[in-house]
Amino acid sequence: MMTRMKHLLSTKDLDLEVVDRLFLRTEKLKRLRGILSREEKILQGHVVAILFWEPSTRTRMSFELAAYRLGAGVLELHPKESSVIKGETIDDTVANLHSIGCNFFVVRHPTSGEVARLAATQGRDTYFINGGDGANEHPCQALLDAFTIRERRKTFDGVRVAIIGDILRSRVARSNLHLLTRLGASCVVSGPKELLPKELEVGGVEIEKDPAQAVKNADVVMVLRLQRERAGITFDMTEKEYHEKFGLTAKLLQTAKPDAMVMHPGPINRGVEIDSDVADGSQSFILRQSENGLFMRMAVFEALRGELG
Ligand code: NCD
């Protein structure tokens, strides 16, 4: 039976059978380097609209390339250069793009829940992918991160993942915690107290004030950027102070397992949350995450089309 999902909005309620199929398909697409025959390009005749209300490099570019690889036409809207500036709502923008033939929408928006709201209100033949909504979720990032861990570790059972940084404002942390705990990994988060939630909505996650304790014996150390662009929190630590206390240095990494994977969704701020020798070192999977992201995004489009065998 074909595995199908209507939209990709969150990892919280993503069917684990679908996740498994996505892993297998991503593996296959990676072996093929994403190059498909004419018959296999299942988005031919379709148009994917990429609507990003926030800056992006990896997510936007790899969704665009994934859509091209599957034969789609791609339209990219830059809200600041569009009729949004003249007062058009996001709903009217989407409806107008739909009327000219777009039915796949990859959306990034600063408001949590905005992509799910659009998915619930737009027509039946529209498919939405959440490219990051506020501090809420970033499901494709978590899928590609989980794929990267699985590729290396083969299993999630007994895998200890430490996520260090701006947990409170990170959609990457939230989506990863939902997915990785459901897959069987054990997760711990650490960061400055202002950037740590009092409690997490995801069960079974340790909250550790001391980054050295969190990193100790970790199989994976995932580092996150300080998201200063998100308002609402008083956090006045300088970059230097942050680096001293929470930056992933070679010394801090030594407390993790000897072959621990270093991950970061990007963009990295060298010398702040991570040192260059760690980011570019032999344990770094940062560029592997980007590489895998292209194939995972192709698999996600296929799953939305119901083509994931
Ligand atoms: C992240 C994002 O935008 O949520 N980046 C990404 O998509 N790879 C993380 C960040 O901006 O720090």
PDB file of C-alpha atoms and ligand atoms in Angstrom:
ATOM      1  CA  MET A   1       0.000   0.000   0.000  1.00  0.00           C
ATOM      2  CA  MET A   2       1.191   3.517  -0.740  1.00  0.00           C
ATOM      3  CA  THR A   3       2.110   5.561   2.302  1.00  0.00           C
ATOM      4  CA  ARG A   4       0.485   8.938   2.238  1.00  0.00           C
ATOM      5  CA  MET A   5       0.443  12.018   4.385  1.00  0.00           C
ATOM      6  CA  LYS A   6      -1.684  15.032   3.592  1.00  0.00           C
ATOM      7  CA  HIS A   7       0.650  17.722   4.919  1.00  0.00           C
ATOM      8  CA  LEU A   8       3.937  17.831   6.821  1.00  0.00           C
ATOM      9  CA  LEU A   9       3.252  20.159   9.729  1.00  0.00           C
ATOM     10  CA  SER A  10       4.803  18.609  12.810  1.00  0.00           C
ATOM     11  CA  THR A  11       6.693  15.563  14.068  1.00  0.00           C
ATOM     12  CA  LYS A  12       4.497  15.289  17.162  1.00  0.00           C
ATOM     13  CA  ASP A  13       1.820  13.251  15.467  1.00  0.00           C
ATOM     14  CA  LEU A  14       3.726  11.980  12.455  1.00  0.00           C
ATOM     15  CA  ASP A  15       2.972   8.284  11.881  1.00  0.00           C
ATOM     16  CA  LEU A  16       6.139   6.314  12.692  1.00  0.00           C
ATOM     17  CA  GLU A  17       5.392   3.943   9.831  1.00  0.00           C
ATOM     18  CA  VAL A  18       5.557   6.954   7.479  1.00  0.00           C
ATOM     19  CA  VAL A  19       8.821   8.007   9.141  1.00  0.00           C
ATOM     20  CA  ASP A  20      10.286   4.573   8.495  1.00  0.00           C
ATOM     21  CA  ARG A  21       9.273   4.716   4.824  1.00  0.00           C
ATOM     22  CA  LEU A  22      10.791   8.185   4.576  1.00  0.00           C
ATOM     23  CA  PHE A  23      14.076   6.825   5.960  1.00  0.00           C
ATOM     24  CA  LEU A  24      14.125   3.947   3.460  1.00  0.00           C
ATOM     25  CA  ARG A  25      13.246   6.181   0.525  1.00  0.00           C
ATOM     26  CA  THR A  26      15.827   8.800   1.552  1.00  0.00           C
ATOM     27  CA  GLU A  27      18.448   6.048   1.648  1.00  0.00           C
ATOM     28  CA  LYS A  28      17.504   4.980  -1.884  1.00  0.00           C
ATOM     29  CA  LEU A  29      17.414   8.554  -3.207  1.00  0.00           C
ATOM     30  CA  LYS A  30      20.831   9.174  -1.685  1.00  0.00           C
ATOM     31  CA  ARG A  31      22.250   6.137  -3.495  1.00  0.00           C
ATOM     32  CA  LEU A  32      20.823   7.590  -6.725  1.00  0.00           C
ATOM     33  CA  ARG A  33      22.163  11.062  -5.772  1.00  0.00           C
ATOM     34  CA  GLY A  34      18.598  12.276  -6.384  1.00  0.00           C
ATOM     35  CA  ILE A  35      18.823  11.671 -10.136  1.00  0.00           C
ATOM     36  CA  LEU A  36      15.609  10.059 -11.357  1.00  0.00           C
ATOM     37  CA  SER A  37      14.366   8.850 -14.721  1.00  0.00           C
ATOM     38  CA  ARG A  38      11.605  10.763 -16.481  1.00  0.00           C
ATOM     39  CA  GLU A  39       8.948   8.301 -15.303  1.00  0.00           C
ATOM     40  CA  GLU A  40      10.107   8.555 -11.690  1.00  0.00           C
ATOM     41  CA  LYS A  41       9.819  12.338 -11.531  1.00  0.00           C
ATOM     42  CA  ILE A  42       6.417  12.362  -9.896  1.00  0.00           C
ATOM     43  CA  LEU A  43       6.001  16.146  -9.635  1.00  0.00           C
ATOM     44  CA  GLN A  44       6.009  16.710 -13.399  1.00  0.00           C
ATOM     45  CA  GLY A  45       3.223  19.118 -14.282  1.00  0.00           C
ATOM     46  CA  HIS A  46       2.990  20.305 -10.659  1.00  0.00           C
ATOM     47  CA  VAL A  47       4.016  23.670  -9.311  1.00  0.00           C
ATOM     48  CA  VAL A  48       5.600  24.100  -5.887  1.00  0.00           C
ATOM     49  CA  ALA A  49       5.340  27.528  -4.274  1.00  0.00           C
ATOM     50  CA  ILE A  50       7.998  28.443  -1.748  1.00  0.00           C
ATOM     51  CA  LEU A  51       6.758  31.174   0.596  1.00  0.00           C
ATOM     52  CA  PHE A  52       9.299  32.180   3.215  1.00  0.00           C
ATOM     53  CA  TRP A  53       8.436  34.972   5.615  1.00  0.00           C
ATOM     54  CA  GLU A  54      11.827  34.515   7.340  1.00  0.00           C
ATOM     55  CA  PRO A  55      15.369  34.210   5.974  1.00  0.00           C
ATOM     56  CA  SER A  56      16.706  30.799   4.983  1.00  0.00           C
ATOM     57  CA  THR A  57      19.544  29.209   3.041  1.00  0.00           C
ATOM     58  CA  ARG A  58      19.488  25.413   3.511  1.00  0.00           C
ATOM     59  CA  THR A  59      15.772  24.813   3.891  1.00  0.00           C
ATOM     60  CA  ARG A  60      14.690  27.034   0.998  1.00  0.00           C
ATOM     61  CA  MET A  61      17.433  25.983  -1.420  1.00  0.00           C
ATOM     62  CA  SER A  62      17.075  22.280  -0.786  1.00  0.00           C
ATOM     63  CA  PHE A  63      13.291  22.329  -1.066  1.00  0.00           C
ATOM     64  CA  GLU A  64      13.733  24.154  -4.347  1.00  0.00           C
ATOM     65  CA  LEU A  65      16.268  21.643  -5.624  1.00  0.00           C
ATOM     66  CA  ALA A  66      14.210  18.677  -4.370  1.00  0.00           C
ATOM     67  CA  ALA A  67      11.198  19.983  -6.314  1.00  0.00           C
ATOM     68  CA  TYR A  68      13.321  20.440  -9.475  1.00  0.00           C
ATOM     69  CA  ARG A  69      14.751  16.941  -9.142  1.00  0.00           C
ATOM     70  CA  LEU A  70      11.179  15.597  -9.060  1.00  0.00           C
ATOM     71  CA  GLY A  71      10.241  17.520 -12.207  1.00  0.00           C
ATOM     72  CA  ALA A  72       8.139  20.303 -10.643  1.00  0.00           C
ATOM     73  CA  GLY A  73       7.966  23.918 -11.619  1.00  0.00           C
ATOM     74  CA  VAL A  74       9.039  26.098  -8.705  1.00  0.00           C
ATOM     75  CA  LEU A  75       7.809  29.577  -7.822  1.00  0.00           C
ATOM     76  CA  GLU A  76       9.521  31.466  -5.054  1.00  0.00           C
ATOM     77  CA  LEU A  77       7.736  34.368  -3.428  1.00  0.00           C
ATOM     78  CA  HIS A  78       9.730  36.949  -1.525  1.00  0.00           C
ATOM     79  CA  PRO A  79       7.078  38.575   0.679  1.00  0.00           C
ATOM     80  CA  LYS A  80       8.976  41.873   0.966  1.00  0.00           C
ATOM     81  CA  GLU A  81       8.942  42.243  -2.822  1.00  0.00           C
ATOM     82  CA  SER A  82       5.343  41.067  -3.241  1.00  0.00           C
ATOM     83  CA  SER A  83       1.817  42.451  -2.788  1.00  0.00           C
ATOM     84  CA  VAL A  84       2.086  41.510   0.884  1.00  0.00           C
ATOM     85  CA  ILE A  85       3.713  44.941   1.185  1.00  0.00           C
ATOM     86  CA  LYS A  86       0.513  46.439  -0.280  1.00  0.00           C
ATOM     87  CA  GLY A  87      -1.562  44.815   2.448  1.00  0.00           C
ATOM     88  CA  GLU A  88      -2.470  41.430   0.946  1.00  0.00           C
ATOM     89  CA  THR A  89      -3.002  38.688   3.525  1.00  0.00           C
ATOM     90  CA  ILE A  90      -1.139  35.385   3.468  1.00  0.00           C
ATOM     91  CA  ASP A  91      -4.475  33.611   2.817  1.00  0.00           C
ATOM     92  CA  ASP A  92      -5.185  35.744  -0.242  1.00  0.00           C
ATOM     93  CA  THR A  93      -1.607  35.278  -1.445  1.00  0.00           C
ATOM     94  CA  VAL A  94      -1.917  31.484  -1.193  1.00  0.00           C
ATOM     95  CA  ALA A  95      -5.378  31.477  -2.820  1.00  0.00           C
ATOM     96  CA  ASN A  96      -4.068  33.496  -5.779  1.00  0.00           C
ATOM     97  CA  LEU A  97      -1.080  31.203  -6.242  1.00  0.00           C
ATOM     98  CA  HIS A  98      -3.441  28.230  -6.094  1.00  0.00           C
ATOM     99  CA  SER A  99      -5.594  29.785  -8.793  1.00  0.00           C
ATOM    100  CA  ILE A 100      -2.605  29.867 -11.169  1.00  0.00           C
ATOM    101  CA  GLY A 101      -1.847  26.201 -10.537  1.00  0.00           C
ATOM    102  CA  CYS A 102       0.321  25.882  -7.412  1.00  0.00           C
ATOM    103  CA  ASN A 103      -0.795  23.098  -5.146  1.00  0.00           C
ATOM    104  CA  PHE A 104       2.323  22.375  -3.078  1.00  0.00           C
ATOM    105  CA  PHE A 105       3.218  25.102  -0.601  1.00  0.00           C
ATOM    106  CA  VAL A 106       6.403  25.153   1.448  1.00  0.00           C
ATOM    107  CA  VAL A 107       5.904  27.866   4.048  1.00  0.00           C
ATOM    108  CA  ARG A 108       8.130  29.438   6.713  1.00  0.00           C
ATOM    109  CA  HIS A 109       6.496  31.953   9.018  1.00  0.00           C
ATOM    110  CA  PRO A 110       7.392  33.709  12.295  1.00  0.00           C
ATOM    111  CA  THR A 111       4.016  32.853  13.884  1.00  0.00           C
ATOM    112  CA  SER A 112       3.698  29.462  15.570  1.00  0.00           C
ATOM    113  CA  GLY A 113       0.777  27.503  14.141  1.00  0.00           C
ATOM    114  CA  GLU A 114       0.453  29.638  10.993  1.00  0.00           C
ATOM    115  CA  VAL A 115       1.272  26.846   8.530  1.00  0.00           C
ATOM    116  CA  ALA A 116      -1.180  24.451  10.219  1.00  0.00           C
ATOM    117  CA  ARG A 117      -3.851  27.157  10.109  1.00  0.00           C
ATOM    118  CA  LEU A 118      -3.301  27.647   6.379  1.00  0.00           C
ATOM    119  CA  ALA A 119      -3.371  23.894   5.774  1.00  0.00           C
ATOM    120  CA  ALA A 120      -6.699  23.660   7.590  1.00  0.00           C
ATOM    121  CA  THR A 121      -8.329  26.540   5.742  1.00  0.00           C
ATOM    122  CA  GLN A 122      -7.105  26.179   2.150  1.00  0.00           C
ATOM    123  CA  GLY A 123      -8.684  23.877  -0.454  1.00  0.00           C
ATOM    124  CA  ARG A 124      -8.547  20.087  -0.513  1.00  0.00           C
ATOM    125  CA  ASP A 125      -6.028  19.817  -3.317  1.00  0.00           C
ATOM    126  CA  THR A 126      -3.381  21.883  -1.517  1.00  0.00           C
ATOM    127  CA  TYR A 127      -0.438  20.275   0.283  1.00  0.00           C
ATOM    128  CA  PHE A 128       1.489  22.181   2.920  1.00  0.00           C
ATOM    129  CA  ILE A 129       4.984  21.633   4.239  1.00  0.00           C
ATOM    130  CA  ASN A 130       5.989  23.508   7.360  1.00  0.00           C
ATOM    131  CA  GLY A 131       9.440  24.984   6.680  1.00  0.00           C
ATOM    132  CA  GLY A 132       9.529  26.358  10.252  1.00  0.00           C
ATOM    133  CA  ASP A 133       6.764  28.180  12.160  1.00  0.00           C
ATOM    134  CA  GLY A 134       7.966  30.549  14.875  1.00  0.00           C
ATOM    135  CA  ALA A 135       9.412  28.658  17.822  1.00  0.00           C
ATOM    136  CA  ASN A 136       7.014  25.782  17.212  1.00  0.00           C
ATOM    137  CA  GLU A 137       8.162  23.126  14.739  1.00  0.00           C
ATOM    138  CA  HIS A 138      10.553  22.437  11.882  1.00  0.00           C
ATOM    139  CA  PRO A 139       9.601  18.876  10.936  1.00  0.00           C
ATOM    140  CA  CYS A 140      11.777  18.358   7.845  1.00  0.00           C
ATOM    141  CA  GLN A 141      14.862  19.417   9.814  1.00  0.00           C
ATOM    142  CA  ALA A 142      14.069  16.828  12.496  1.00  0.00           C
ATOM    143  CA  LEU A 143      13.479  14.157   9.844  1.00  0.00           C
ATOM    144  CA  LEU A 144      16.812  14.817   8.172  1.00  0.00           C
ATOM    145  CA  ASP A 145      18.554  14.965  11.550  1.00  0.00           C
ATOM    146  CA  ALA A 146      17.017  11.644  12.614  1.00  0.00           C
ATOM    147  CA  PHE A 147      17.995  10.138   9.249  1.00  0.00           C
ATOM    148  CA  THR A 148      21.590  11.329   9.762  1.00  0.00           C
ATOM    149  CA  ILE A 149      21.709   9.767  13.250  1.00  0.00           C
ATOM    150  CA  ARG A 150      20.183   6.512  11.997  1.00  0.00           C
ATOM    151  CA  GLU A 151      22.605   6.376   9.063  1.00  0.00           C
ATOM    152  CA  ARG A 152      25.522   6.411  11.500  1.00  0.00           C
ATOM    153  CA  ARG A 153      24.168   4.639  14.581  1.00  0.00           C
ATOM    154  CA  LYS A 154      21.782   2.171  12.823  1.00  0.00           C
ATOM    155  CA  THR A 155      19.341   2.366  15.751  1.00  0.00           C
ATOM    156  CA  PHE A 156      17.875   4.927  18.146  1.00  0.00           C
ATOM    157  CA  ASP A 157      17.705   2.531  21.081  1.00  0.00           C
ATOM    158  CA  GLY A 158      20.117   3.590  23.804  1.00  0.00           C
ATOM    159  CA  VAL A 159      21.297   6.596  21.771  1.00  0.00           C
ATOM    160  CA  ARG A 160      21.835   9.612  24.019  1.00  0.00           C
ATOM    161  CA  VAL A 161      21.270  12.964  22.310  1.00  0.00           C
ATOM    162  CA  ALA A 162      22.325  16.198  24.038  1.00  0.00           C
ATOM    163  CA  ILE A 163      20.838  19.394  22.594  1.00  0.00           C
ATOM    164  CA  ILE A 164      22.717  22.496  23.735  1.00  0.00           C
ATOM    165  CA  GLY A 165      21.661  26.105  23.243  1.00  0.00           C
ATOM    166  CA  ASP A 166      18.574  28.237  22.842  1.00  0.00           C
ATOM    167  CA  ILE A 167      16.023  25.518  23.545  1.00  0.00           C
ATOM    168  CA  LEU A 168      13.118  27.796  24.403  1.00  0.00           C
ATOM    169  CA  ARG A 169      13.011  29.566  21.045  1.00  0.00           C
ATOM    170  CA  SER A 170      14.069  26.643  18.867  1.00  0.00           C
ATOM    171  CA  ARG A 171      11.619  24.916  16.558  1.00  0.00           C
ATOM    172  CA  VAL A 172      14.452  22.561  15.614  1.00  0.00           C
ATOM    173  CA  ALA A 173      14.766  21.432  19.253  1.00  0.00           C
ATOM    174  CA  ARG A 174      11.007  20.930  19.607  1.00  0.00           C
ATOM    175  CA  SER A 175      10.614  18.881  16.409  1.00  0.00           C
ATOM    176  CA  ASN A 176      13.711  16.821  17.193  1.00  0.00           C
ATOM    177  CA  LEU A 177      12.631  16.102  20.761  1.00  0.00           C
ATOM    178  CA  HIS A 178       9.213  14.909  19.610  1.00  0.00           C
ATOM    179  CA  LEU A 179      10.660  12.697  16.900  1.00  0.00           C
ATOM    180  CA  LEU A 180      13.779  11.342  18.593  1.00  0.00           C
ATOM    181  CA  THR A 181      12.011  10.386  21.838  1.00  0.00           C
ATOM    182  CA  ARG A 182       9.249   8.648  19.859  1.00  0.00           C
ATOM    183  CA  LEU A 183      11.930   6.757  17.932  1.00  0.00           C
ATOM    184  CA  GLY A 184      13.477   5.567  21.213  1.00  0.00           C
ATOM    185  CA  ALA A 185      16.464   7.894  21.768  1.00  0.00           C
ATOM    186  CA  SER A 186      17.068   9.438  25.195  1.00  0.00           C
ATOM    187  CA  CYS A 187      17.333  13.221  25.069  1.00  0.00           C
ATOM    188  CA  VAL A 188      18.783  15.863  27.367  1.00  0.00           C
ATOM    189  CA  VAL A 189      18.704  19.628  26.821  1.00  0.00           C
ATOM    190  CA  SER A 190      20.996  22.285  28.254  1.00  0.00           C
ATOM    191  CA  GLY A 191      21.510  26.030  27.917  1.00  0.00           C
ATOM    192  CA  PRO A 192      21.330  29.299  29.864  1.00  0.00           C
ATOM    193  CA  LYS A 193      18.438  29.235  32.346  1.00  0.00           C
ATOM    194  CA  GLU A 194      16.624  32.055  30.489  1.00  0.00           C
ATOM    195  CA  LEU A 195      16.619  29.885  27.360  1.00  0.00           C
ATOM    196  CA  LEU A 196      15.543  26.645  28.984  1.00  0.00           C
ATOM    197  CA  PRO A 197      11.861  25.907  29.356  1.00  0.00           C
ATOM    198  CA  LYS A 198      10.689  25.215  32.948  1.00  0.00           C
ATOM    199  CA  GLU A 199       9.201  22.038  31.617  1.00  0.00           C
ATOM    200  CA  LEU A 200       8.938  20.544  28.177  1.00  0.00           C
ATOM    201  CA  GLU A 201       5.754  19.398  26.514  1.00  0.00           C
ATOM    202  CA  VAL A 202       7.722  16.355  25.358  1.00  0.00           C
ATOM    203  CA  GLY A 203       7.799  13.674  28.064  1.00  0.00           C
ATOM    204  CA  GLY A 204      10.968  11.956  29.262  1.00  0.00           C
ATOM    205  CA  VAL A 205      13.448  14.691  28.317  1.00  0.00           C
ATOM    206  CA  GLU A 206      16.044  15.684  30.947  1.00  0.00           C
ATOM    207  CA  ILE A 207      16.661  19.384  31.513  1.00  0.00           C
ATOM    208  CA  GLU A 208      20.262  19.927  32.669  1.00  0.00           C
ATOM    209  CA  LYS A 209      21.668  23.328  33.665  1.00  0.00           C
ATOM    210  CA  ASP A 210      25.282  22.224  33.334  1.00  0.00           C
ATOM    211  CA  PRO A 211      26.293  21.633  29.683  1.00  0.00           C
ATOM    212  CA  ALA A 212      29.192  19.380  30.750  1.00  0.00           C
ATOM    213  CA  GLN A 213      26.714  17.054  32.481  1.00  0.00           C
ATOM    214  CA  ALA A 214      24.457  17.057  29.440  1.00  0.00           C
ATOM    215  CA  VAL A 215      27.291  16.294  27.007  1.00  0.00           C
ATOM    216  CA  LYS A 216      28.786  13.579  29.265  1.00  0.00           C
ATOM    217  CA  ASN A 217      28.585  10.213  27.480  1.00  0.00           C
ATOM    218  CA  ALA A 218      26.419  11.630  24.681  1.00  0.00           C
ATOM    219  CA  ASP A 219      26.326   9.798  21.338  1.00  0.00           C
ATOM    220  CA  VAL A 220      25.116  12.945  19.592  1.00  0.00           C
ATOM    221  CA  VAL A 221      25.753  16.576  20.533  1.00  0.00           C
ATOM    222  CA  MET A 222      23.360  18.872  18.706  1.00  0.00           C
ATOM    223  CA  VAL A 223      24.230  22.560  18.957  1.00  0.00           C
ATOM    224  CA  LEU A 224      21.750  25.398  18.387  1.00  0.00           C
ATOM    225  CA  ARG A 225      22.184  29.060  17.517  1.00  0.00           C
ATOM    226  CA  LEU A 226      21.055  31.899  19.792  1.00  0.00           C
ATOM    227  CA  GLN A 227      17.833  33.131  18.175  1.00  0.00           C
ATOM    228  CA  ARG A 228      18.093  36.778  19.179  1.00  0.00           C
ATOM    229  CA  GLU A 229      15.633  37.762  16.447  1.00  0.00           C
ATOM    230  CA  ARG A 230      12.797  36.192  18.448  1.00  0.00           C
ATOM    231  CA  ALA A 231      11.538  38.746  20.950  1.00  0.00           C
ATOM    232  CA  GLY A 232       9.913  38.227  24.325  1.00  0.00           C
ATOM    233  CA  ILE A 233      12.850  37.094  26.465  1.00  0.00           C
ATOM    234  CA  THR A 234      15.311  39.125  28.493  1.00  0.00           C
ATOM    235  CA  PHE A 235      18.672  37.577  27.756  1.00  0.00           C
ATOM    236  CA  ASP A 236      21.694  39.807  28.009  1.00  0.00           C
ATOM    237  CA  MET A 237      24.643  37.389  28.026  1.00  0.00           C
ATOM    238  CA  THR A 238      27.300  38.556  25.558  1.00  0.00           C
ATOM    239  CA  GLU A 239      28.487  36.225  22.817  1.00  0.00           C
ATOM    240  CA  LYS A 240      31.807  35.866  24.619  1.00  0.00           C
ATOM    241  CA  GLU A 241      30.150  34.896  27.896  1.00  0.00           C
ATOM    242  CA  TYR A 242      27.873  32.491  26.065  1.00  0.00           C
ATOM    243  CA  HIS A 243      30.828  30.874  24.347  1.00  0.00           C
ATOM    244  CA  GLU A 244      32.674  30.447  27.637  1.00  0.00           C
ATOM    245  CA  LYS A 245      29.755  28.754  29.358  1.00  0.00           C
ATOM    246  CA  PHE A 246      27.880  26.934  26.618  1.00  0.00           C
ATOM    247  CA  GLY A 247      29.961  26.955  23.423  1.00  0.00           C
ATOM    248  CA  LEU A 248      30.914  23.530  22.061  1.00  0.00           C
ATOM    249  CA  THR A 249      34.685  23.524  22.337  1.00  0.00           C
ATOM    250  CA  ALA A 250      37.021  20.556  21.734  1.00  0.00           C
ATOM    251  CA  LYS A 251      37.399  20.347  25.526  1.00  0.00           C
ATOM    252  CA  LEU A 252      33.675  20.096  26.175  1.00  0.00           C
ATOM    253  CA  LEU A 253      33.279  17.567  23.354  1.00  0.00           C
ATOM    254  CA  GLN A 254      35.865  15.338  25.045  1.00  0.00           C
ATOM    255  CA  THR A 255      33.353  14.470  27.761  1.00  0.00           C
ATOM    256  CA  ALA A 256      31.009  12.953  25.170  1.00  0.00           C
ATOM    257  CA  LYS A 257      31.525   9.423  23.792  1.00  0.00           C
ATOM    258  CA  PRO A 258      34.798   9.297  21.783  1.00  0.00           C
ATOM    259  CA  ASP A 259      32.936   8.904  18.485  1.00  0.00           C
ATOM    260  CA  ALA A 260      30.080  11.290  19.340  1.00  0.00           C
ATOM    261  CA  MET A 261      28.428  12.955  16.359  1.00  0.00           C
ATOM    262  CA  VAL A 262      28.462  16.769  16.304  1.00  0.00           C
ATOM    263  CA  MET A 263      25.363  18.209  14.659  1.00  0.00           C
ATOM    264  CA  HIS A 264      23.971  21.689  14.020  1.00  0.00           C
ATOM    265  CA  PRO A 265      21.012  22.646  11.808  1.00  0.00           C
ATOM    266  CA  GLY A 266      22.852  25.776  10.633  1.00  0.00           C
ATOM    267  CA  PRO A 267      23.428  28.622  10.280  1.00  0.00           C
ATOM    268  CA  ILE A 268      26.454  28.226  12.565  1.00  0.00           C
ATOM    269  CA  ASN A 269      27.998  31.140  14.392  1.00  0.00           C
ATOM    270  CA  ARG A 270      31.657  30.202  14.678  1.00  0.00           C
ATOM    271  CA  GLY A 271      33.220  31.087  17.998  1.00  0.00           C
ATOM    272  CA  VAL A 272      29.826  31.585  19.661  1.00  0.00           C
ATOM    273  CA  GLU A 273      27.852  28.333  20.049  1.00  0.00           C
ATOM    274  CA  ILE A 274      30.515  26.199  18.354  1.00  0.00           C
ATOM    275  CA  ASP A 275      34.268  26.455  17.743  1.00  0.00           C
ATOM    276  CA  SER A 276      35.590  26.178  14.212  1.00  0.00           C
ATOM    277  CA  ASP A 277      37.841  23.224  15.027  1.00  0.00           C
ATOM    278  CA  VAL A 278      34.766  21.295  16.224  1.00  0.00           C
ATOM    279  CA  ALA A 279      32.488  22.429  13.381  1.00  0.00           C
ATOM    280  CA  ASP A 280      35.121  21.440  10.813  1.00  0.00           C
ATOM    281  CA  GLY A 281      36.489  18.471  12.762  1.00  0.00           C
ATOM    282  CA  SER A 282      36.304  14.736  12.107  1.00  0.00           C
ATOM    283  CA  GLN A 283      33.254  14.276  14.359  1.00  0.00           C
ATOM    284  CA  SER A 284      31.210  16.938  12.573  1.00  0.00           C
ATOM    285  CA  PHE A 285      28.127  15.847  10.596  1.00  0.00           C
ATOM    286  CA  ILE A 286      27.004  19.387   9.824  1.00  0.00           C
ATOM    287  CA  LEU A 287      27.520  19.204   6.067  1.00  0.00           C
ATOM    288  CA  ARG A 288      26.187  15.643   6.022  1.00  0.00           C
ATOM    289  CA  GLN A 289      22.949  17.019   7.508  1.00  0.00           C
ATOM    290  CA  SER A 290      22.659  19.462   4.590  1.00  0.00           C
ATOM    291  CA  GLU A 291      23.447  16.733   2.084  1.00  0.00           C
ATOM    292  CA  ASN A 292      20.866  14.347   3.536  1.00  0.00           C
ATOM    293  CA  GLY A 293      18.318  17.150   3.680  1.00  0.00           C
ATOM    294  CA  LEU A 294      17.962  17.246  -0.090  1.00  0.00           C
ATOM    295  CA  PHE A 295      17.085  13.545  -0.312  1.00  0.00           C
ATOM    296  CA  MET A 296      14.762  13.677   2.694  1.00  0.00           C
ATOM    297  CA  ARG A 297      12.889  16.605   1.133  1.00  0.00           C
ATOM    298  CA  MET A 298      12.477  14.676  -2.119  1.00  0.00           C
ATOM    299  CA  ALA A 299      11.068  11.770  -0.083  1.00  0.00           C
ATOM    300  CA  VAL A 300       8.680  14.145   1.716  1.00  0.00           C
ATOM    301  CA  PHE A 301       7.283  15.425  -1.602  1.00  0.00           C
ATOM    302  CA  GLU A 302       6.821  11.831  -2.743  1.00  0.00           C
ATOM    303  CA  ALA A 303       4.988  10.979   0.476  1.00  0.00           C
ATOM    304  CA  LEU A 304       2.622  13.922  -0.036  1.00  0.00           C
ATOM    305  CA  ARG A 305       1.863  12.572  -3.513  1.00  0.00           C
ATOM    306  CA  GLY A 306       1.215   9.135  -2.027  1.00  0.00           C
ATOM    307  CA  GLU A 307       4.063   7.684  -4.062  1.00  0.00           C
ATOM    308  CA  LEU A 308       6.079   6.307  -1.164  1.00  0.00           C
ATOM    309  CA  GLY A 309       5.885   2.546  -1.735  1.00  0.00           C
TER     310      GLY A 309
HETATM  311  C1  NCD B   1      17.020  26.807  11.704  1.00  0.00           C
HETATM  312  C2  NCD B   1      15.699  27.515  11.589  1.00  0.00           C
HETATM  313  O1  NCD B   1      15.504  28.410  10.778  1.00  0.00           O
HETATM  314  O2  NCD B   1      14.833  27.117  12.355  1.00  0.00           O
HETATM  315  N1  NCD B   1      17.751  26.677  10.562  1.00  0.00           N
HETATM  316  C3  NCD B   1      17.438  25.766   9.581  1.00  0.00           C
HETATM  317  O3  NCD B   1      16.337  25.713   9.102  1.00  0.00           O
HETATM  318  N2  NCD B   1      18.391  24.932   9.169  1.00  0.00           N
HETATM  319  C4  NCD B   1      17.769  27.168  12.905  1.00  0.00           C
HETATM  320  C5  NCD B   1      18.207  28.589  13.121  1.00  0.00           C
HETATM  321  O4  NCD B   1      17.788  29.511  12.458  1.00  0.00           O
HETATM  322  O5  NCD B   1      19.025  28.769  14.029  1.00  0.00           O
END
